[in-house]
Short mmCIF file of C-alpha atoms in Angstrom, two decimals:
data_model
loop_
_atom_site.label_atom_id
_atom_site.label_comp_id
_atom_site.label_asym_id
_atom_site.label_seq_id
_atom_site.Cartn_x
_atom_site.Cartn_y
_atom_site.Cartn_z
CA UNK A 1 157.65 43.81 37.77
CA UNK A 2 155.87 46.91 36.47
CA UNK A 3 157.18 48.41 33.23
CA UNK A 4 156.43 52.01 32.26
CA UNK A 5 156.83 53.79 28.94
CA UNK A 6 157.11 57.58 28.85
CA UNK A 7 157.38 58.64 25.22
CA UNK A 8 157.73 62.34 26.09
CA UNK A 9 159.67 62.59 29.38
CA UNK A 10 160.74 65.87 30.90
CA UNK A 11 162.47 67.75 33.61
CA UNK A 12 159.60 68.91 35.81
CA UNK A 13 160.38 72.33 37.24
CA UNK A 14 157.99 73.56 39.92
CA UNK A 15 157.99 77.19 41.06
CA UNK A 16 156.24 77.79 44.39
CA UNK A 17 154.77 81.27 45.01
CA UNK A 18 153.87 82.84 48.35
CA UNK A 19 151.11 84.93 46.75
CA UNK A 20 148.52 84.23 44.05
CA UNK A 21 149.88 84.36 40.51
CA UNK A 22 149.61 87.89 39.08
CA UNK A 23 149.70 88.02 35.29
CA UNK A 24 152.06 90.69 33.94
CA UNK A 25 153.64 91.34 37.34
CA UNK A 26 157.09 90.52 38.76
CA UNK A 27 156.95 87.93 41.55
CA UNK A 28 159.61 86.13 43.56
CA UNK A 29 159.55 82.39 44.03
CA UNK A 30 159.62 80.95 47.51
CA UNK A 31 161.07 77.70 46.27
CA UNK A 32 162.01 75.95 43.02
CA UNK A 33 162.05 72.15 42.72
CA UNK A 34 163.42 70.29 39.70
CA UNK A 35 162.91 66.55 39.17
CA UNK A 36 162.91 63.94 36.41
CA UNK A 37 159.31 63.59 35.26
CA UNK A 38 156.69 62.58 32.77
CA UNK A 39 153.70 60.42 33.69
CA UNK A 40 155.30 57.01 33.31
CA UNK A 41 158.50 58.21 34.96
CA UNK A 42 156.48 59.46 37.93
CA UNK A 43 154.73 56.10 38.23
CA UNK A 44 158.09 54.30 38.25
CA UNK A 45 159.45 56.74 40.82
CA UNK A 46 156.51 56.09 43.17
CA UNK A 47 156.81 52.32 42.70
CA UNK A 48 160.57 52.32 43.28
CA UNK A 49 160.16 54.39 46.46
CA UNK A 50 157.79 51.71 47.78
CA UNK A 51 160.18 48.86 47.03
CA UNK A 52 158.32 47.52 43.98
CA UNK A 53 160.33 46.31 40.99
CA UNK A 54 159.92 48.68 38.08
CA UNK A 55 161.68 49.71 34.90
CA UNK A 56 161.13 53.03 33.14
CA UNK A 57 161.54 52.97 29.35
CA UNK A 58 162.02 56.37 27.74
CA UNK A 59 163.76 58.16 24.87
CA UNK A 60 166.74 60.27 25.83
CA UNK A 61 170.51 60.51 25.34
CA UNK A 62 172.81 59.02 27.95
CA UNK A 63 173.87 62.44 29.29
CA UNK A 64 170.38 63.96 29.41
CA UNK A 65 169.42 65.62 32.74
CA UNK A 66 166.25 63.49 32.92
CA UNK A 67 168.34 60.31 33.01
CA UNK A 68 170.75 61.86 35.50
CA UNK A 69 167.75 62.60 37.72
CA UNK A 70 166.53 59.00 37.54
CA UNK A 71 170.02 57.74 38.37
CA UNK A 72 170.16 60.03 41.40
CA UNK A 73 166.79 58.70 42.59
CA UNK A 74 167.82 55.08 42.08
CA UNK A 75 165.02 54.41 39.55
CA UNK A 76 165.95 51.68 37.04
CA UNK A 77 165.52 52.73 33.41
CA UNK A 78 166.31 51.82 29.83
CA UNK A 79 166.76 54.74 27.48
CA UNK A 80 166.77 55.06 23.70
CA UNK A 81 169.20 57.76 22.48
CA UNK A 82 167.47 60.25 20.15
CA UNK A 83 170.18 62.86 19.49
CA UNK A 84 168.23 65.75 21.03
CA UNK A 85 167.62 67.18 24.47
CA UNK A 86 164.42 66.32 26.31
CA UNK A 87 161.92 68.99 27.30
CA UNK A 88 161.38 70.99 30.49
CA UNK A 89 157.86 71.40 31.90
CA UNK A 90 157.22 74.26 34.29
CA UNK A 91 154.51 74.28 36.96
CA UNK A 92 153.64 77.38 38.99
CA UNK A 93 151.93 76.61 42.29
CA UNK A 94 150.03 79.14 44.39
CA UNK A 95 149.53 78.98 48.19
CA UNK A 96 146.05 77.41 47.86
CA UNK A 97 147.41 74.61 45.67
CA UNK A 98 146.27 76.09 42.35
CA UNK A 99 148.72 74.91 39.70
CA UNK A 100 149.47 76.46 36.31
CA UNK A 101 151.45 74.24 33.94
CA UNK A 102 153.47 75.15 30.86
CA UNK A 103 154.51 72.04 28.96
CA UNK A 104 157.06 72.07 26.14
CA UNK A 105 156.50 69.85 23.05
CA UNK A 106 159.61 67.68 23.32
CA UNK A 107 161.99 66.51 20.56
CA UNK A 108 160.54 65.12 17.34
CA UNK A 109 160.93 61.36 16.87
CA UNK A 110 161.48 59.89 13.41
CA UNK A 111 159.62 56.79 12.23
CA UNK A 112 162.84 54.80 12.73
CA UNK A 113 163.11 55.90 16.35
CA UNK A 114 159.42 55.19 16.93
CA UNK A 115 159.86 51.64 15.62
CA UNK A 116 162.93 51.14 17.83
CA UNK A 117 161.06 52.44 20.87
CA UNK A 118 158.23 49.95 20.27
CA UNK A 119 160.80 47.16 19.91
CA UNK A 120 162.42 48.10 23.23
CA UNK A 121 159.06 48.04 25.00
CA UNK A 122 158.20 44.63 23.51
CA UNK A 123 161.57 43.25 24.60
CA UNK A 124 161.31 44.57 28.15
CA UNK A 125 157.68 43.42 28.53
CA UNK A 126 158.80 39.80 28.83
CA UNK A 127 157.75 38.66 32.31
CA UNK A 128 156.25 42.01 33.37
CA UNK A 129 152.99 42.04 35.33
CA UNK A 130 151.88 45.47 34.09
CA UNK A 131 152.87 47.77 31.26
CA UNK A 132 151.99 51.43 31.81
CA UNK A 133 151.77 53.64 28.70
CA UNK A 134 151.62 57.17 29.99
CA UNK A 135 151.78 60.81 29.05
CA UNK A 136 151.61 62.96 25.95
CA UNK A 137 153.31 62.02 22.69
CA UNK A 138 156.20 64.03 21.24
CA UNK A 139 156.12 65.55 17.75
CA UNK A 140 156.27 62.95 15.00
CA UNK A 141 154.50 60.21 16.96
CA UNK A 142 151.00 59.33 15.68
CA UNK A 143 148.02 59.47 18.04
CA UNK A 144 147.54 55.72 17.53
CA UNK A 145 150.94 54.97 19.11
CA UNK A 146 149.60 53.45 22.33
CA UNK A 147 147.28 51.13 20.39
CA UNK A 148 150.26 50.13 18.24
CA UNK A 149 152.35 49.31 21.33
CA UNK A 150 149.47 47.39 22.91
CA UNK A 151 149.00 45.28 19.78
CA UNK A 152 152.75 44.63 19.47
CA UNK A 153 153.14 43.48 23.08
CA UNK A 154 150.05 41.27 23.02
CA UNK A 155 151.06 39.89 19.64
CA UNK A 156 154.49 38.96 21.00
CA UNK A 157 153.39 37.34 24.26
CA UNK A 158 149.74 36.33 23.83
CA UNK A 159 148.17 35.23 27.11
CA UNK A 160 151.49 35.85 28.88
CA UNK A 161 151.48 39.54 27.96
CA UNK A 162 151.43 42.04 30.83
CA UNK A 163 148.24 43.84 31.73
CA UNK A 164 148.25 47.26 30.06
CA UNK A 165 147.30 50.56 31.68
CA UNK A 166 147.05 53.81 29.70
CA UNK A 167 147.12 57.33 31.14
CA UNK A 168 147.19 60.06 28.53
CA UNK A 169 145.05 62.90 27.20
CA UNK A 170 143.64 64.35 23.97
CA UNK A 171 143.84 62.33 20.78
CA UNK A 172 146.21 59.63 22.12
CA UNK A 173 143.74 58.88 24.93
CA UNK A 174 140.74 58.91 22.59
CA UNK A 175 142.49 56.53 20.19
CA UNK A 176 143.56 54.22 23.03
CA UNK A 177 140.05 54.05 24.50
CA UNK A 178 138.51 53.17 21.14
CA UNK A 179 141.41 51.06 19.89
CA UNK A 180 141.64 47.35 19.31
CA UNK A 181 142.96 45.77 21.42
CA UNK A 182 141.54 47.78 24.32
CA UNK A 183 143.62 48.45 27.45
CA UNK A 184 143.08 46.58 30.71
CA UNK A 185 142.99 49.87 32.64
CA UNK A 186 142.32 53.44 31.58
CA UNK A 187 143.05 56.34 33.96
CA UNK A 188 141.38 59.58 32.87
CA UNK A 189 140.71 62.60 35.06
CA UNK A 190 137.23 64.15 35.08
CA UNK A 191 137.89 66.48 32.14
CA UNK A 192 139.35 63.66 30.06
CA UNK A 193 136.47 61.36 30.98
CA UNK A 194 134.02 63.99 29.73
CA UNK A 195 135.99 64.39 26.50
CA UNK A 196 136.12 60.63 25.95
CA UNK A 197 132.41 59.99 26.42
CA UNK A 198 130.64 63.29 25.70
CA UNK A 199 128.95 63.04 29.11
CA UNK A 200 128.82 66.17 31.28
CA UNK A 201 131.72 68.52 31.89
CA UNK A 202 134.81 67.93 33.96
CA UNK A 203 133.38 69.98 36.82
CA UNK A 204 130.04 68.15 36.67
CA UNK A 205 131.73 64.75 36.77
CA UNK A 206 133.88 65.72 39.76
CA UNK A 207 130.76 66.62 41.75
CA UNK A 208 128.27 64.03 40.44
CA UNK A 209 129.81 60.63 41.11
CA UNK A 210 126.90 58.65 39.67
CA UNK A 211 127.13 60.60 36.43
CA UNK A 212 130.89 60.03 36.36
CA UNK A 213 130.36 56.31 36.96
CA UNK A 214 127.95 56.18 34.02
CA UNK A 215 130.61 57.80 31.85
CA UNK A 216 133.12 55.18 33.00
CA UNK A 217 130.57 52.46 32.20
CA UNK A 218 130.46 53.65 28.57
CA UNK A 219 134.18 52.87 28.33
CA UNK A 220 133.74 49.46 29.98
CA UNK A 221 131.04 48.52 27.48
CA UNK A 222 133.35 49.63 24.66
CA UNK A 223 135.88 47.00 25.79
CA UNK A 224 138.13 48.71 28.35
CA UNK A 225 138.84 46.34 31.24
CA UNK A 226 138.63 48.88 34.08
CA UNK A 227 138.46 52.65 34.48
CA UNK A 228 140.20 54.48 37.31
CA UNK A 229 138.88 58.06 37.08
CA UNK A 230 140.55 60.64 39.32
CA UNK A 231 138.28 63.47 40.44
CA UNK A 232 140.68 65.91 42.07
CA UNK A 233 139.76 66.74 45.66
CA UNK A 234 136.55 64.71 45.20
CA UNK A 235 138.46 61.42 45.23
CA UNK A 236 138.32 58.80 42.49
CA UNK A 237 136.11 56.17 40.88
CA UNK A 238 136.83 52.60 39.86
CA UNK A 239 134.43 50.93 37.43
CA UNK A 240 134.81 47.37 36.10
CA UNK A 241 132.46 44.70 34.76
CA UNK A 242 132.15 43.46 38.35
CA UNK A 243 131.14 46.70 40.05
CA UNK A 244 131.73 50.37 40.70
CA UNK A 245 133.12 52.25 43.70
CA UNK A 246 133.80 55.84 44.76
CA UNK A 247 136.54 56.65 47.25
CA UNK A 248 137.52 59.87 48.99
CA UNK A 249 140.26 60.86 51.43
CA UNK A 250 139.76 63.51 54.14
CA UNK A 251 140.90 66.95 52.90
CA UNK A 252 144.64 67.60 52.86
CA UNK A 253 146.51 70.86 52.55
CA UNK A 254 147.48 70.80 48.89
CA UNK A 255 150.94 72.07 47.99
CA UNK A 256 151.04 70.88 44.38
CA UNK A 257 148.79 68.71 42.22
CA UNK A 258 151.64 67.87 39.83
CA UNK A 259 152.04 64.10 39.74
CA UNK A 260 149.04 63.37 41.98
CA UNK A 261 147.25 61.42 39.25
CA UNK A 262 150.44 59.49 38.45
CA UNK A 263 150.82 58.62 42.12
CA UNK A 264 147.20 57.47 42.23
CA UNK A 265 147.89 55.08 39.35
CA UNK A 266 151.01 53.82 41.14
CA UNK A 267 148.97 53.20 44.29
CA UNK A 268 146.40 51.21 42.31
CA UNK A 269 149.12 49.09 40.70
CA UNK A 270 150.83 48.46 44.04
CA UNK A 271 147.61 47.12 45.53
CA UNK A 272 146.64 45.14 42.42
CA UNK A 273 150.08 43.50 42.29
CA UNK A 274 149.61 42.50 45.94
CA UNK A 275 146.38 40.70 45.02
CA UNK A 276 144.02 43.19 46.68
CA UNK A 277 140.30 43.38 45.88
CA UNK A 278 139.24 46.15 43.43
CA UNK A 279 137.86 48.40 46.18
CA UNK A 280 141.15 48.18 48.07
CA UNK A 281 143.09 48.96 44.90
CA UNK A 282 140.96 52.11 44.63
CA UNK A 283 141.55 52.86 48.31
CA UNK A 284 145.31 52.79 47.84
CA UNK A 285 145.05 54.86 44.66
CA UNK A 286 143.24 57.64 46.50
CA UNK A 287 145.64 57.43 49.44
CA UNK A 288 148.60 57.81 47.10
CA UNK A 289 147.03 60.69 45.17
CA UNK A 290 146.18 62.58 48.37
CA UNK A 291 149.67 62.09 49.78
CA UNK A 292 151.21 63.39 46.55
CA UNK A 293 149.04 66.53 46.58
CA UNK A 294 150.35 67.36 50.07
CA UNK A 295 153.97 67.18 48.89
CA UNK A 296 155.91 69.96 47.09
CA UNK A 297 156.55 70.02 43.36
CA UNK A 298 156.23 66.68 41.58
CA UNK A 299 157.43 64.77 44.63
CA UNK A 300 155.84 61.32 44.81
CA UNK A 301 155.04 59.52 48.08
CA UNK A 302 156.33 56.18 49.26
CA UNK A 303 153.83 53.65 50.57
CA UNK A 304 154.59 54.51 54.21
CA UNK A 305 153.55 58.14 53.64
CA UNK A 306 150.04 57.15 52.56
CA UNK A 307 146.99 56.64 54.79
CA UNK A 308 144.65 54.16 53.08
CA UNK A 309 142.83 53.59 56.37
CA UNK A 310 141.51 57.15 56.17
CA UNK A 311 139.91 56.57 52.76
CA UNK A 312 136.15 55.98 52.59
CA UNK A 313 135.02 53.62 49.80
CA UNK A 314 131.36 53.54 48.73
CA UNK A 315 129.86 51.02 46.26
CA UNK A 316 127.81 52.54 43.44
CA UNK A 317 125.05 51.13 41.26
CA UNK A 318 125.80 51.65 37.60
CA UNK A 319 123.92 50.90 34.40
CA UNK A 320 126.14 49.60 31.65
CA UNK A 321 125.08 51.00 28.26
CA UNK A 322 125.38 48.78 25.20
CA UNK A 323 127.16 50.91 22.60
CA UNK A 324 128.34 50.63 19.04
CA UNK A 325 131.47 52.19 17.56
CA UNK A 326 130.93 55.04 15.16
CA UNK A 327 132.23 54.99 11.61
CA UNK A 328 135.37 56.81 12.82
CA UNK A 329 136.02 54.29 15.59
CA UNK A 330 135.21 56.71 18.41
CA UNK A 331 132.81 55.87 21.20
CA UNK A 332 129.19 56.53 20.29
CA UNK A 333 126.05 56.92 22.38
CA UNK A 334 124.16 54.20 24.32
CA UNK A 335 121.91 51.71 22.51
CA UNK A 336 120.59 49.66 25.45
CA UNK A 337 121.30 49.24 29.16
CA UNK A 338 122.34 46.52 31.61
CA UNK A 339 122.52 47.10 35.37
CA UNK A 340 124.97 45.60 37.82
#
Protein backbone atom coordinates (compact mmCIF):
# COMPACT_ATOMS: atom_id res chain seq x y z
CA UNK A 1 0.00 0.00 0.00
CA UNK A 2 1.21 3.51 -0.84
CA UNK A 3 0.29 6.27 1.61
CA UNK A 4 0.33 9.93 0.59
CA UNK A 5 0.23 13.08 2.69
CA UNK A 6 -0.95 16.34 1.16
CA UNK A 7 -0.69 19.04 3.82
CA UNK A 8 -2.10 21.75 1.54
CA UNK A 9 -4.70 20.12 -0.76
CA UNK A 10 -6.83 22.06 -3.18
CA UNK A 11 -9.51 22.14 -5.78
CA UNK A 12 -7.54 22.35 -9.02
CA UNK A 13 -9.41 24.50 -11.51
CA UNK A 14 -8.01 24.48 -15.05
CA UNK A 15 -9.13 27.04 -17.63
CA UNK A 16 -8.33 26.09 -21.23
CA UNK A 17 -7.92 28.93 -23.75
CA UNK A 18 -8.16 28.72 -27.54
CA UNK A 19 -5.72 31.61 -27.98
CA UNK A 20 -2.52 32.64 -26.17
CA UNK A 21 -3.08 34.37 -22.84
CA UNK A 22 -3.38 38.15 -23.31
CA UNK A 23 -2.70 40.14 -20.15
CA UNK A 24 -5.29 42.84 -19.50
CA UNK A 25 -7.68 41.54 -22.17
CA UNK A 26 -11.03 39.75 -21.95
CA UNK A 27 -10.87 36.15 -23.17
CA UNK A 28 -13.37 33.31 -23.25
CA UNK A 29 -12.51 29.86 -21.98
CA UNK A 30 -12.96 26.89 -24.25
CA UNK A 31 -13.28 24.54 -21.30
CA UNK A 32 -13.05 24.55 -17.50
CA UNK A 33 -12.10 21.43 -15.53
CA UNK A 34 -12.31 21.19 -11.74
CA UNK A 35 -10.81 18.29 -9.78
CA UNK A 36 -9.59 17.42 -6.29
CA UNK A 37 -5.85 18.09 -6.26
CA UNK A 38 -2.60 18.74 -4.51
CA UNK A 39 0.57 16.76 -5.22
CA UNK A 40 -0.04 13.84 -2.88
CA UNK A 41 -3.71 13.70 -3.84
CA UNK A 42 -2.73 13.51 -7.51
CA UNK A 43 -0.32 10.66 -6.79
CA UNK A 44 -3.07 8.74 -4.98
CA UNK A 45 -5.49 9.41 -7.82
CA UNK A 46 -3.05 8.00 -10.39
CA UNK A 47 -2.32 4.96 -8.22
CA UNK A 48 -6.00 4.25 -7.56
CA UNK A 49 -6.78 4.50 -11.29
CA UNK A 50 -4.18 1.80 -11.92
CA UNK A 51 -5.58 -0.54 -9.29
CA UNK A 52 -2.85 0.02 -6.68
CA UNK A 53 -3.83 0.25 -3.01
CA UNK A 54 -3.40 3.79 -1.75
CA UNK A 55 -4.64 6.07 0.99
CA UNK A 56 -4.55 9.86 0.81
CA UNK A 57 -4.12 11.65 4.15
CA UNK A 58 -5.07 15.32 4.12
CA UNK A 59 -6.54 18.10 6.26
CA UNK A 60 -10.08 19.11 5.41
CA UNK A 61 -13.60 19.15 6.86
CA UNK A 62 -15.97 16.32 6.04
CA UNK A 63 -18.08 18.48 3.70
CA UNK A 64 -15.18 20.11 1.86
CA UNK A 65 -15.38 19.98 -1.98
CA UNK A 66 -11.90 18.40 -2.14
CA UNK A 67 -13.12 15.40 -0.16
CA UNK A 68 -16.31 15.22 -2.22
CA UNK A 69 -14.11 15.09 -5.32
CA UNK A 70 -12.05 12.21 -3.92
CA UNK A 71 -15.22 10.33 -3.00
CA UNK A 72 -16.55 10.77 -6.53
CA UNK A 73 -13.29 9.40 -7.96
CA UNK A 74 -13.27 6.44 -5.59
CA UNK A 75 -9.93 7.43 -4.02
CA UNK A 76 -9.61 6.23 -0.40
CA UNK A 77 -8.69 8.98 2.05
CA UNK A 78 -8.47 9.91 5.71
CA UNK A 79 -9.10 13.54 6.51
CA UNK A 80 -8.38 15.69 9.55
CA UNK A 81 -11.08 18.35 10.11
CA UNK A 82 -9.56 21.85 10.42
CA UNK A 83 -12.62 24.12 10.63
CA UNK A 84 -11.80 26.05 7.44
CA UNK A 85 -12.31 25.64 3.72
CA UNK A 86 -9.45 24.33 1.59
CA UNK A 87 -7.94 26.41 -1.19
CA UNK A 88 -8.60 26.60 -4.93
CA UNK A 89 -5.67 26.64 -7.37
CA UNK A 90 -6.26 27.97 -10.86
CA UNK A 91 -4.27 26.96 -13.94
CA UNK A 92 -4.63 28.71 -17.29
CA UNK A 93 -3.52 26.59 -20.24
CA UNK A 94 -2.78 27.93 -23.72
CA UNK A 95 -3.07 25.95 -27.00
CA UNK A 96 0.67 25.15 -27.07
CA UNK A 97 0.53 23.69 -23.56
CA UNK A 98 1.96 26.74 -21.78
CA UNK A 99 0.48 26.77 -18.28
CA UNK A 100 0.12 29.71 -15.90
CA UNK A 101 -0.72 28.77 -12.31
CA UNK A 102 -2.20 30.86 -9.52
CA UNK A 103 -2.02 29.02 -6.20
CA UNK A 104 -3.84 30.17 -3.07
CA UNK A 105 -2.12 29.86 0.35
CA UNK A 106 -4.60 27.52 2.04
CA UNK A 107 -5.98 27.63 5.61
CA UNK A 108 -3.59 28.19 8.50
CA UNK A 109 -2.94 25.15 10.70
CA UNK A 110 -2.37 25.55 14.44
CA UNK A 111 0.39 23.68 16.25
CA UNK A 112 -2.28 21.36 17.70
CA UNK A 113 -3.57 20.48 14.24
CA UNK A 114 -0.02 19.98 12.96
CA UNK A 115 0.70 17.53 15.78
CA UNK A 116 -2.56 15.67 15.08
CA UNK A 117 -1.74 15.47 11.37
CA UNK A 118 1.66 13.94 12.13
CA UNK A 119 -0.01 11.44 14.47
CA UNK A 120 -2.48 10.41 11.75
CA UNK A 121 0.35 9.85 9.27
CA UNK A 122 2.30 7.75 11.79
CA UNK A 123 -0.78 5.65 12.51
CA UNK A 124 -1.61 5.05 8.85
CA UNK A 125 2.03 4.27 7.95
CA UNK A 126 1.78 0.88 9.66
CA UNK A 127 2.32 -1.72 6.92
CA UNK A 128 2.70 0.80 4.08
CA UNK A 129 5.36 0.21 1.43
CA UNK A 130 5.84 3.90 0.59
CA UNK A 131 4.94 7.18 2.24
CA UNK A 132 4.77 10.15 -0.13
CA UNK A 133 5.09 13.62 1.43
CA UNK A 134 4.11 16.03 -1.28
CA UNK A 135 3.27 19.61 -2.07
CA UNK A 136 3.56 23.02 -0.48
CA UNK A 137 2.87 23.66 3.20
CA UNK A 138 -0.04 25.79 4.39
CA UNK A 139 0.41 28.85 6.62
CA UNK A 140 1.48 27.96 10.14
CA UNK A 141 3.40 24.82 9.18
CA UNK A 142 7.20 25.09 9.59
CA UNK A 143 9.49 24.36 6.64
CA UNK A 144 10.97 21.44 8.61
CA UNK A 145 7.60 19.64 8.65
CA UNK A 146 8.55 16.87 6.21
CA UNK A 147 11.72 16.09 8.17
CA UNK A 148 9.60 15.97 11.34
CA UNK A 149 7.16 13.51 9.75
CA UNK A 150 10.02 11.38 8.40
CA UNK A 151 11.64 11.18 11.84
CA UNK A 152 8.32 10.36 13.53
CA UNK A 153 7.47 7.53 11.13
CA UNK A 154 10.94 6.00 11.23
CA UNK A 155 11.04 6.38 15.00
CA UNK A 156 7.73 4.53 15.31
CA UNK A 157 8.47 1.63 12.96
CA UNK A 158 12.26 1.38 12.67
CA UNK A 159 13.32 -1.03 9.93
CA UNK A 160 9.65 -1.74 9.17
CA UNK A 161 8.96 1.89 8.28
CA UNK A 162 7.79 2.61 4.74
CA UNK A 163 10.18 4.07 2.21
CA UNK A 164 9.70 7.84 2.08
CA UNK A 165 9.44 9.98 -1.05
CA UNK A 166 9.31 13.78 -0.92
CA UNK A 167 8.09 16.09 -3.69
CA UNK A 168 7.91 19.73 -2.69
CA UNK A 169 9.53 23.07 -3.50
CA UNK A 170 11.19 26.08 -1.86
CA UNK A 171 12.18 25.91 1.79
CA UNK A 172 10.29 22.66 2.59
CA UNK A 173 12.22 20.88 -0.18
CA UNK A 174 15.55 22.40 0.86
CA UNK A 175 14.99 21.36 4.47
CA UNK A 176 13.93 17.84 3.45
CA UNK A 177 16.98 17.35 1.22
CA UNK A 178 19.37 18.43 3.97
CA UNK A 179 17.40 16.93 6.85
CA UNK A 180 18.21 14.00 9.07
CA UNK A 181 16.90 11.44 8.41
CA UNK A 182 17.14 11.88 4.64
CA UNK A 183 14.34 10.67 2.34
CA UNK A 184 14.61 7.50 0.26
CA UNK A 185 13.49 9.37 -2.85
CA UNK A 186 13.48 13.05 -3.77
CA UNK A 187 11.58 14.28 -6.85
CA UNK A 188 12.60 17.79 -7.89
CA UNK A 189 12.04 19.37 -11.29
CA UNK A 190 14.95 21.08 -13.05
CA UNK A 191 14.39 24.47 -11.43
CA UNK A 192 14.12 22.93 -7.97
CA UNK A 193 17.22 20.80 -8.59
CA UNK A 194 19.16 23.95 -9.46
CA UNK A 195 17.89 25.69 -6.33
CA UNK A 196 18.80 22.72 -4.14
CA UNK A 197 22.36 22.33 -5.38
CA UNK A 198 23.39 25.73 -6.79
CA UNK A 199 24.33 24.00 -10.05
CA UNK A 200 23.23 25.62 -13.32
CA UNK A 201 19.78 27.02 -14.00
CA UNK A 202 16.56 25.14 -14.55
CA UNK A 203 16.81 25.64 -18.30
CA UNK A 204 20.45 24.51 -18.37
CA UNK A 205 19.65 21.35 -16.41
CA UNK A 206 16.75 20.46 -18.71
CA UNK A 207 19.06 20.59 -21.73
CA UNK A 208 22.32 19.28 -20.23
CA UNK A 209 21.56 15.86 -18.80
CA UNK A 210 25.09 15.18 -17.59
CA UNK A 211 25.09 18.45 -15.66
CA UNK A 212 21.68 17.59 -14.21
CA UNK A 213 22.96 14.15 -13.21
CA UNK A 214 25.90 15.76 -11.41
CA UNK A 215 23.45 17.94 -9.50
CA UNK A 216 21.47 14.84 -8.53
CA UNK A 217 24.71 13.18 -7.42
CA UNK A 218 25.30 16.02 -4.93
CA UNK A 219 22.01 15.07 -3.25
CA UNK A 220 22.91 11.36 -3.24
CA UNK A 221 26.22 12.09 -1.54
CA UNK A 222 24.36 14.19 1.04
CA UNK A 223 22.37 11.10 2.03
CA UNK A 224 19.28 11.04 -0.20
CA UNK A 225 18.57 7.49 -1.36
CA UNK A 226 17.56 8.28 -4.95
CA UNK A 227 16.71 11.35 -7.02
CA UNK A 228 14.03 11.32 -9.70
CA UNK A 229 14.45 14.65 -11.51
CA UNK A 230 11.77 15.58 -14.04
CA UNK A 231 12.99 17.70 -16.94
CA UNK A 232 9.78 18.73 -18.67
CA UNK A 233 9.69 17.75 -22.35
CA UNK A 234 13.31 16.59 -22.03
CA UNK A 235 12.30 13.54 -19.99
CA UNK A 236 13.65 12.66 -16.56
CA UNK A 237 16.73 11.44 -14.69
CA UNK A 238 17.13 8.80 -12.02
CA UNK A 239 20.32 8.83 -9.96
CA UNK A 240 21.11 6.39 -7.13
CA UNK A 241 24.27 5.03 -5.52
CA UNK A 242 24.10 2.20 -8.07
CA UNK A 243 23.90 4.25 -11.26
CA UNK A 244 22.32 7.02 -13.28
CA UNK A 245 19.91 7.00 -16.22
CA UNK A 246 18.17 9.48 -18.51
CA UNK A 247 14.85 8.64 -20.14
CA UNK A 248 12.77 10.43 -22.75
CA UNK A 249 9.42 9.77 -24.41
CA UNK A 250 8.67 10.75 -28.03
CA UNK A 251 7.02 14.20 -28.18
CA UNK A 252 3.33 14.37 -27.30
CA UNK A 253 0.83 17.13 -27.94
CA UNK A 254 0.71 18.80 -24.54
CA UNK A 255 -2.69 19.96 -23.31
CA UNK A 256 -1.72 20.72 -19.70
CA UNK A 257 1.39 20.17 -17.60
CA UNK A 258 -0.59 20.33 -14.34
CA UNK A 259 -0.04 17.08 -12.46
CA UNK A 260 2.50 15.67 -14.93
CA UNK A 261 5.25 15.55 -12.30
CA UNK A 262 2.87 13.94 -9.80
CA UNK A 263 1.94 11.32 -12.38
CA UNK A 264 5.63 10.67 -13.04
CA UNK A 265 6.16 9.98 -9.35
CA UNK A 266 3.14 7.66 -9.33
CA UNK A 267 4.55 5.78 -12.33
CA UNK A 268 7.88 5.33 -10.55
CA UNK A 269 6.17 4.02 -7.42
CA UNK A 270 3.99 1.63 -9.43
CA UNK A 271 7.05 0.09 -11.06
CA UNK A 272 9.11 0.04 -7.85
CA UNK A 273 6.29 -1.69 -5.97
CA UNK A 274 6.20 -4.31 -8.72
CA UNK A 275 9.89 -5.05 -8.13
CA UNK A 276 11.17 -3.48 -11.36
CA UNK A 277 14.81 -2.51 -11.90
CA UNK A 278 15.66 1.21 -11.40
CA UNK A 279 15.84 1.93 -15.13
CA UNK A 280 12.37 0.43 -15.63
CA UNK A 281 11.02 2.47 -12.73
CA UNK A 282 12.33 5.55 -14.56
CA UNK A 283 10.81 4.30 -17.81
CA UNK A 284 7.36 4.06 -16.24
CA UNK A 285 7.78 7.45 -14.58
CA UNK A 286 8.43 9.13 -17.92
CA UNK A 287 5.59 7.22 -19.57
CA UNK A 288 3.19 8.38 -16.87
CA UNK A 289 4.38 11.99 -17.02
CA UNK A 290 4.05 12.13 -20.81
CA UNK A 291 0.57 10.62 -20.72
CA UNK A 292 -0.52 13.17 -18.12
CA UNK A 293 0.76 16.10 -20.21
CA UNK A 294 -1.42 14.93 -23.12
CA UNK A 295 -4.56 14.97 -20.95
CA UNK A 296 -6.68 18.05 -20.09
CA UNK A 297 -6.52 19.88 -16.78
CA UNK A 298 -5.03 17.94 -13.89
CA UNK A 299 -6.34 14.64 -15.24
CA UNK A 300 -4.03 11.76 -14.33
CA UNK A 301 -3.53 8.67 -16.51
CA UNK A 302 -4.19 5.06 -15.61
CA UNK A 303 -1.49 2.50 -16.34
CA UNK A 304 -3.18 1.35 -19.55
CA UNK A 305 -2.96 4.87 -21.02
CA UNK A 306 0.83 4.94 -20.73
CA UNK A 307 3.37 3.72 -23.30
CA UNK A 308 6.55 2.70 -21.47
CA UNK A 309 7.71 0.77 -24.52
CA UNK A 310 8.13 4.08 -26.35
CA UNK A 311 10.51 5.46 -23.71
CA UNK A 312 14.26 5.44 -24.45
CA UNK A 313 16.49 4.93 -21.39
CA UNK A 314 20.20 5.79 -21.56
CA UNK A 315 22.75 5.02 -18.81
CA UNK A 316 24.92 7.95 -17.74
CA UNK A 317 28.34 8.12 -16.11
CA UNK A 318 28.28 10.32 -13.04
CA UNK A 319 30.92 11.47 -10.59
CA UNK A 320 29.71 11.49 -7.01
CA UNK A 321 31.09 14.49 -5.11
CA UNK A 322 32.00 14.07 -1.46
CA UNK A 323 30.35 17.00 0.31
CA UNK A 324 30.05 18.41 3.79
CA UNK A 325 27.02 20.15 5.28
CA UNK A 326 27.35 23.85 5.86
CA UNK A 327 26.88 25.44 9.26
CA UNK A 328 23.22 26.05 8.39
CA UNK A 329 22.63 22.43 7.38
CA UNK A 330 22.21 23.20 3.68
CA UNK A 331 24.09 21.35 0.98
CA UNK A 332 27.55 22.77 0.36
CA UNK A 333 29.99 22.40 -2.53
CA UNK A 334 32.02 19.30 -3.51
CA UNK A 335 35.15 18.31 -1.56
CA UNK A 336 36.27 15.23 -3.51
CA UNK A 337 34.91 12.94 -6.22
CA UNK A 338 34.07 9.27 -6.75
CA UNK A 339 32.96 7.88 -10.12
CA UNK A 340 30.49 5.09 -10.77
